[in-house]
mmCIF file of C-alpha atoms in Angstrom:
data_model
loop_
_atom_site.group_PDB
_atom_site.id
_atom_site.type_symbol
_atom_site.label_atom_id
_atom_site.label_comp_id
_atom_site.label_asym_id
_atom_site.label_seq_id
_atom_site.Cartn_x
_atom_site.Cartn_y
_atom_site.Cartn_z
ATOM 1 C CA MET A 1185 -12.796 29.484 -21.600
ATOM 2 C CA THR A 1186 -9.064 29.830 -21.012
ATOM 3 C CA SER A 1187 -9.624 29.582 -17.281
ATOM 4 C CA LEU A 1188 -11.804 26.490 -17.736
ATOM 5 C CA SER A 1189 -9.254 24.730 -19.941
ATOM 6 C CA HIS A 1190 -6.489 25.619 -17.506
ATOM 7 C CA HIS A 1191 -8.386 24.135 -14.549
ATOM 8 C CA LEU A 1192 -9.385 21.083 -16.583
ATOM 9 C CA ARG A 1193 -5.777 20.461 -17.598
ATOM 10 C CA ALA A 1194 -4.588 20.887 -14.013
ATOM 11 C CA THR A 1195 -7.263 18.495 -12.769
ATOM 12 C CA LEU A 1196 -6.334 15.849 -15.324
ATOM 13 C CA THR A 1197 -2.622 16.307 -14.629
ATOM 14 C CA LEU A 1198 -3.251 15.610 -10.959
ATOM 15 C CA GLY A 1199 -6.112 13.128 -11.283
ATOM 16 C CA LEU A 1200 -4.985 10.760 -14.014
ATOM 17 C CA PRO A 1201 -1.819 9.565 -12.213
ATOM 18 C CA LEU A 1202 -3.860 9.023 -9.040
ATOM 19 C CA ILE A 1203 -6.487 7.036 -10.967
ATOM 20 C CA GLY A 1204 -3.735 5.025 -12.622
ATOM 21 C CA GLY A 1205 -2.135 4.405 -9.239
ATOM 22 C CA MET A 1206 -5.402 3.099 -7.811
ATOM 23 C CA MET A 1207 -5.893 0.814 -10.829
ATOM 24 C CA ALA A 1208 -2.339 -0.458 -10.516
ATOM 25 C CA GLN A 1209 -2.957 -1.165 -6.826
ATOM 26 C CA ALA A 1210 -5.998 -3.243 -7.787
ATOM 27 C CA LEU A 1211 -3.859 -5.061 -10.351
ATOM 28 C CA ILE A 1212 -1.522 -6.182 -7.553
ATOM 29 C CA GLY A 1213 -4.425 -7.929 -5.840
ATOM 30 C CA LEU A 1214 -5.566 -9.441 -9.138
ATOM 31 C CA THR A 1215 -2.064 -10.776 -9.806
ATOM 32 C CA ASP A 1216 -1.976 -12.430 -6.365
ATOM 33 C CA THR A 1217 -5.349 -14.080 -6.946
ATOM 34 C CA VAL A 1218 -4.527 -15.397 -10.418
ATOM 35 C CA MET A 1219 -1.088 -16.763 -9.554
ATOM 36 C CA VAL A 1220 -2.143 -18.383 -6.283
ATOM 37 C CA GLY A 1221 -5.139 -19.833 -8.150
ATOM 38 C CA TRP A 1222 -2.709 -21.618 -10.454
ATOM 39 C CA TYR A 1223 -0.920 -23.041 -7.423
ATOM 40 C CA GLY A 1224 -3.860 -24.590 -5.587
ATOM 41 C CA VAL A 1225 -7.528 -24.205 -4.682
ATOM 42 C CA ARG A 1226 -7.005 -24.391 -0.911
ATOM 43 C CA GLU A 1227 -4.231 -21.800 -1.091
ATOM 44 C CA LEU A 1228 -6.424 -19.555 -3.231
ATOM 45 C CA ALA A 1229 -9.210 -19.663 -0.644
ATOM 46 C CA ALA A 1230 -6.766 -18.771 2.149
ATOM 47 C CA VAL A 1231 -5.131 -15.917 0.230
ATOM 48 C CA ALA A 1232 -8.473 -14.493 -0.918
ATOM 49 C CA LEU A 1233 -9.726 -14.520 2.675
ATOM 50 C CA GLY A 1234 -6.436 -13.153 4.026
ATOM 51 C CA ALA A 1235 -6.253 -10.374 1.451
ATOM 52 C CA SER A 1236 -9.819 -9.288 2.218
ATOM 53 C CA TYR A 1237 -8.995 -9.314 5.937
ATOM 54 C CA PHE A 1238 -5.833 -7.267 5.316
ATOM 55 C CA HIS A 1239 -7.590 -4.653 3.193
ATOM 56 C CA THR A 1240 -10.412 -4.273 5.703
ATOM 57 C CA ILE A 1241 -7.814 -3.322 8.329
ATOM 58 C CA LEU A 1242 -5.935 -1.181 5.820
ATOM 59 C CA ILE A 1243 -9.034 0.904 5.088
ATOM 60 C CA LEU A 1244 -9.111 1.913 8.763
ATOM 61 C CA GLY A 1245 -5.490 3.034 8.630
ATOM 62 C CA MET A 1246 -5.883 4.801 5.287
ATOM 63 C CA GLY A 1247 -8.122 7.385 6.937
ATOM 64 C CA PHE A 1248 -5.062 9.040 8.481
ATOM 65 C CA GLY A 1249 -3.302 9.209 5.138
ATOM 66 C CA LEU A 1250 -6.337 10.487 3.281
ATOM 67 C CA ALA A 1251 -6.642 13.345 5.774
ATOM 68 C CA VAL A 1252 -3.101 14.478 4.919
ATOM 69 C CA MET A 1253 -3.929 15.540 1.355
ATOM 70 C CA PRO A 1254 -6.514 18.299 2.094
ATOM 71 C CA MET A 1255 -4.575 19.506 5.128
ATOM 72 C CA VAL A 1256 -1.333 19.815 3.161
ATOM 73 C CA ALA A 1257 -3.184 21.472 0.276
ATOM 74 C CA ALA A 1258 -4.666 24.027 2.691
ATOM 75 C CA ALA A 1259 -1.226 24.723 4.142
ATOM 76 C CA VAL A 1260 0.218 25.182 0.651
ATOM 77 C CA ALA A 1261 -2.566 27.626 -0.204
ATOM 78 C CA ASN A 1262 -1.622 29.617 2.906
ATOM 79 C CA GLU A 1263 2.094 29.375 1.978
ATOM 80 C CA ASP A 1264 2.747 27.735 5.327
ATOM 81 C CA THR A 1265 5.596 25.313 4.683
ATOM 82 C CA VAL A 1266 6.006 24.625 8.407
ATOM 83 C CA GLN A 1267 2.440 23.302 8.523
ATOM 84 C CA VAL A 1268 3.075 21.153 5.442
ATOM 85 C CA ARG A 1269 5.936 19.442 7.259
ATOM 86 C CA ARG A 1270 4.034 19.207 10.527
ATOM 87 C CA VAL A 1271 0.934 17.619 8.981
ATOM 88 C CA THR A 1272 2.961 15.042 7.038
ATOM 89 C CA ARG A 1273 5.216 14.234 9.981
ATOM 90 C CA MET A 1274 2.254 13.712 12.309
ATOM 91 C CA GLY A 1275 0.569 11.575 9.654
ATOM 92 C CA LEU A 1276 3.641 9.350 9.522
ATOM 93 C CA TRP A 1277 3.809 9.028 13.314
ATOM 94 C CA ILE A 1278 0.113 8.136 13.544
ATOM 95 C CA ALA A 1279 0.608 5.535 10.789
ATOM 96 C CA ILE A 1280 3.440 3.953 12.792
ATOM 97 C CA LEU A 1281 1.367 3.950 15.996
ATOM 98 C CA PHE A 1282 -1.668 2.457 14.238
ATOM 99 C CA SER A 1283 0.438 -0.290 12.664
ATOM 100 C CA ALA A 1284 2.022 -1.231 15.989
ATOM 101 C CA LEU A 1285 -1.352 -1.409 17.746
ATOM 102 C CA ILE A 1286 -3.066 -3.411 14.988
ATOM 103 C CA MET A 1287 -0.391 -6.102 14.501
ATOM 104 C CA PRO A 1288 -1.938 -8.530 17.053
ATOM 105 C CA VAL A 1289 -5.073 -8.599 14.873
ATOM 106 C CA PHE A 1290 -2.958 -10.145 12.105
ATOM 107 C CA TRP A 1291 -0.877 -12.399 14.357
ATOM 108 C CA PHE A 1292 -3.930 -13.988 16.014
ATOM 109 C CA SER A 1293 -6.123 -13.837 12.915
ATOM 110 C CA GLY A 1294 -6.770 -17.587 12.973
ATOM 111 C CA ALA A 1295 -8.813 -17.380 16.172
ATOM 112 C CA ILE A 1296 -10.694 -14.350 14.860
ATOM 113 C CA LEU A 1297 -11.554 -16.086 11.586
ATOM 114 C CA LEU A 1298 -12.680 -19.215 13.439
ATOM 115 C CA ALA A 1299 -14.981 -17.051 15.554
ATOM 116 C CA LEU A 1300 -16.380 -15.582 12.336
ATOM 117 C CA GLY A 1301 -17.335 -19.056 11.101
ATOM 118 C CA GLN A 1302 -14.422 -20.086 8.871
ATOM 119 C CA THR A 1303 -13.258 -23.703 8.812
ATOM 120 C CA GLU A 1304 -10.247 -24.634 10.899
ATOM 121 C CA GLN A 1305 -8.035 -25.393 7.890
ATOM 122 C CA ILE A 1306 -8.853 -22.184 5.996
ATOM 123 C CA ALA A 1307 -8.451 -20.111 9.159
ATOM 124 C CA ALA A 1308 -5.048 -21.682 9.827
ATOM 125 C CA ASP A 1309 -3.885 -21.142 6.242
ATOM 126 C CA ALA A 1310 -5.126 -17.547 6.253
ATOM 127 C CA GLN A 1311 -3.263 -16.935 9.513
ATOM 128 C CA THR A 1312 -0.072 -18.277 7.942
ATOM 129 C CA TYR A 1313 -0.533 -15.762 5.129
ATOM 130 C CA LEU A 1314 -1.425 -12.863 7.426
ATOM 131 C CA ARG A 1315 1.441 -13.388 9.851
ATOM 132 C CA ILE A 1316 3.734 -12.454 6.952
ATOM 133 C CA ALA A 1317 1.577 -10.114 4.881
ATOM 134 C CA GLY A 1318 0.396 -8.300 8.019
ATOM 135 C CA TRP A 1319 3.821 -6.679 8.416
ATOM 136 C CA GLY A 1320 2.939 -4.849 5.209
ATOM 137 C CA ILE A 1321 0.357 -2.752 7.057
ATOM 138 C CA LEU A 1322 3.090 -0.314 8.124
ATOM 139 C CA PRO A 1323 4.477 0.442 4.635
ATOM 140 C CA ALA A 1324 0.922 0.404 3.214
ATOM 141 C CA VAL A 1325 -0.321 3.072 5.645
ATOM 142 C CA LEU A 1326 2.888 5.084 5.321
ATOM 143 C CA MET A 1327 2.413 4.897 1.553
ATOM 144 C CA THR A 1328 -1.050 6.440 1.918
ATOM 145 C CA VAL A 1329 0.371 9.340 3.934
ATOM 146 C CA LEU A 1330 3.154 9.957 1.419
ATOM 147 C CA ARG A 1331 0.723 9.669 -1.489
ATOM 148 C CA GLY A 1332 -1.476 12.360 0.075
ATOM 149 C CA HIS A 1333 1.542 14.570 0.744
ATOM 150 C CA LEU A 1334 2.931 14.282 -2.785
ATOM 151 C CA SER A 1335 -0.439 14.622 -4.480
ATOM 152 C CA ALA A 1336 -1.257 17.812 -2.557
ATOM 153 C CA LEU A 1337 2.083 19.223 -3.734
ATOM 154 C CA GLU A 1338 1.197 18.310 -7.352
ATOM 155 C CA HIS A 1339 3.707 15.473 -7.641
ATOM 156 C CA ALA A 1340 1.173 12.749 -8.348
ATOM 157 C CA ARG A 1341 3.054 11.199 -11.274
ATOM 158 C CA ILE A 1342 5.586 9.548 -8.976
ATOM 159 C CA VAL A 1343 2.689 7.777 -7.240
ATOM 160 C CA LEU A 1344 1.755 6.082 -10.521
ATOM 161 C CA ILE A 1345 5.378 5.250 -11.353
ATOM 162 C CA ALA A 1346 6.000 3.735 -7.918
ATOM 163 C CA THR A 1347 2.810 1.677 -8.013
ATOM 164 C CA LEU A 1348 3.588 0.339 -11.488
ATOM 165 C CA ALA A 1349 7.034 -0.655 -10.228
ATOM 166 C CA GLY A 1350 5.234 -2.467 -7.418
ATOM 167 C CA VAL A 1351 3.049 -4.329 -9.913
ATOM 168 C CA VAL A 1352 6.122 -5.604 -11.749
ATOM 169 C CA LEU A 1353 7.897 -6.588 -8.524
ATOM 170 C CA ASN A 1354 4.789 -8.325 -7.181
ATOM 171 C CA ALA A 1355 4.378 -10.441 -10.305
ATOM 172 C CA GLY A 1356 8.056 -11.361 -10.314
ATOM 173 C CA LEU A 1357 8.185 -12.270 -6.628
ATOM 174 C CA ASN A 1358 4.981 -14.292 -6.916
ATOM 175 C CA TYR A 1359 6.428 -16.233 -9.833
ATOM 176 C CA LEU A 1360 9.613 -16.960 -7.884
ATOM 177 C CA LEU A 1361 8.318 -17.586 -4.373
ATOM 178 C CA ILE A 1362 4.938 -19.233 -4.916
ATOM 179 C CA PHE A 1363 6.164 -21.806 -7.448
ATOM 180 C CA GLY A 1364 9.870 -21.970 -6.580
ATOM 181 C CA ASN A 1365 11.099 -20.981 -10.034
ATOM 182 C CA PHE A 1366 14.752 -20.242 -10.941
ATOM 183 C CA GLY A 1367 16.020 -21.994 -7.829
ATOM 184 C CA ALA A 1368 13.933 -19.990 -5.362
ATOM 185 C CA PRO A 1369 12.209 -21.893 -2.527
ATOM 186 C CA GLU A 1370 8.641 -23.015 -3.234
ATOM 187 C CA LEU A 1371 6.690 -21.242 -0.484
ATOM 188 C CA GLY A 1372 3.114 -21.337 -1.778
ATOM 189 C CA LEU A 1373 0.840 -18.932 0.091
ATOM 190 C CA SER A 1374 3.754 -17.809 2.295
ATOM 191 C CA GLY A 1375 5.485 -16.757 -0.909
ATOM 192 C CA ALA A 1376 2.440 -14.742 -1.941
ATOM 193 C CA ALA A 1377 2.479 -13.042 1.459
ATOM 194 C CA ALA A 1378 6.192 -12.238 1.155
ATOM 195 C CA ALA A 1379 5.589 -10.811 -2.332
ATOM 196 C CA SER A 1380 2.847 -8.527 -1.016
ATOM 197 C CA LEU A 1381 5.074 -7.347 1.827
ATOM 198 C CA GLY A 1382 7.930 -6.655 -0.569
ATOM 199 C CA THR A 1383 5.646 -4.795 -2.951
ATOM 200 C CA HIS A 1384 4.218 -2.452 -0.307
ATOM 201 C CA SER A 1385 7.730 -1.829 1.013
ATOM 202 C CA LEU A 1386 9.133 -0.969 -2.426
ATOM 203 C CA ILE A 1387 6.368 1.532 -3.220
ATOM 204 C CA THR A 1388 6.805 3.230 0.146
ATOM 205 C CA VAL A 1389 10.591 3.453 -0.215
ATOM 206 C CA ILE A 1390 10.284 5.007 -3.687
ATOM 207 C CA LEU A 1391 7.813 7.647 -2.465
ATOM 208 C CA ALA A 1392 9.869 8.385 0.659
ATOM 209 C CA LEU A 1393 13.112 8.803 -1.300
ATOM 210 C CA TYR A 1394 11.384 11.046 -3.822
ATOM 211 C CA ALA A 1395 9.879 13.243 -1.096
ATOM 212 C CA ALA A 1396 13.195 13.424 0.768
ATOM 213 C CA ARG A 1397 15.477 14.092 -2.200
ATOM 214 C CA HIS A 1398 13.448 16.182 -4.660
ATOM 215 C CA ARG A 1399 14.836 19.711 -4.576
ATOM 216 C CA ASP A 1400 11.380 21.331 -4.347
ATOM 217 C CA LEU A 1401 10.141 19.041 -1.583
ATOM 218 C CA ARG A 1402 12.913 18.116 0.824
#
């Protein structure tokens, strides 16, 4: 019974922050949808289409990051710290390579969406969004690698903290940049794209600094 309770507690300690992080990530998308919906129907259609397009590409890149967690965990079990570093480093390099190769898919997204049957106006608006938000693919994939690395080393709480910080930043940037509040420029869907880019970048920077500076991890 003691062994069972110990394993259950360890599982919850690791799992709950990861679940919370995933829910917070979904909340970022919900915030974008709600706030752009207040701005305009056409902009909402473009952002909804652009966000779906972005996340479809992101899922492909997340595979590299998701592979890091079990590989790092196996290296930790074997007390092989060199392999822990090697796996994470290679995961980061692959994320950078993937992001560089996939950027044209965002830059020329208008033509792709037209070929998929979208109207010319919606495709053009979605491309405007994706040409800004698409730069977020690099921090988003890097974030997945770092999340796998930290979770395998039982430092999952920082993932939740960083993602919640991203939720707050995303809401604030949306409020400023979509509507032009407090003297900020009114950018509409471009503002929503910039907010998403800033959010992914913040989360990645927090995780990277934590991994680099924590005395048990660096």
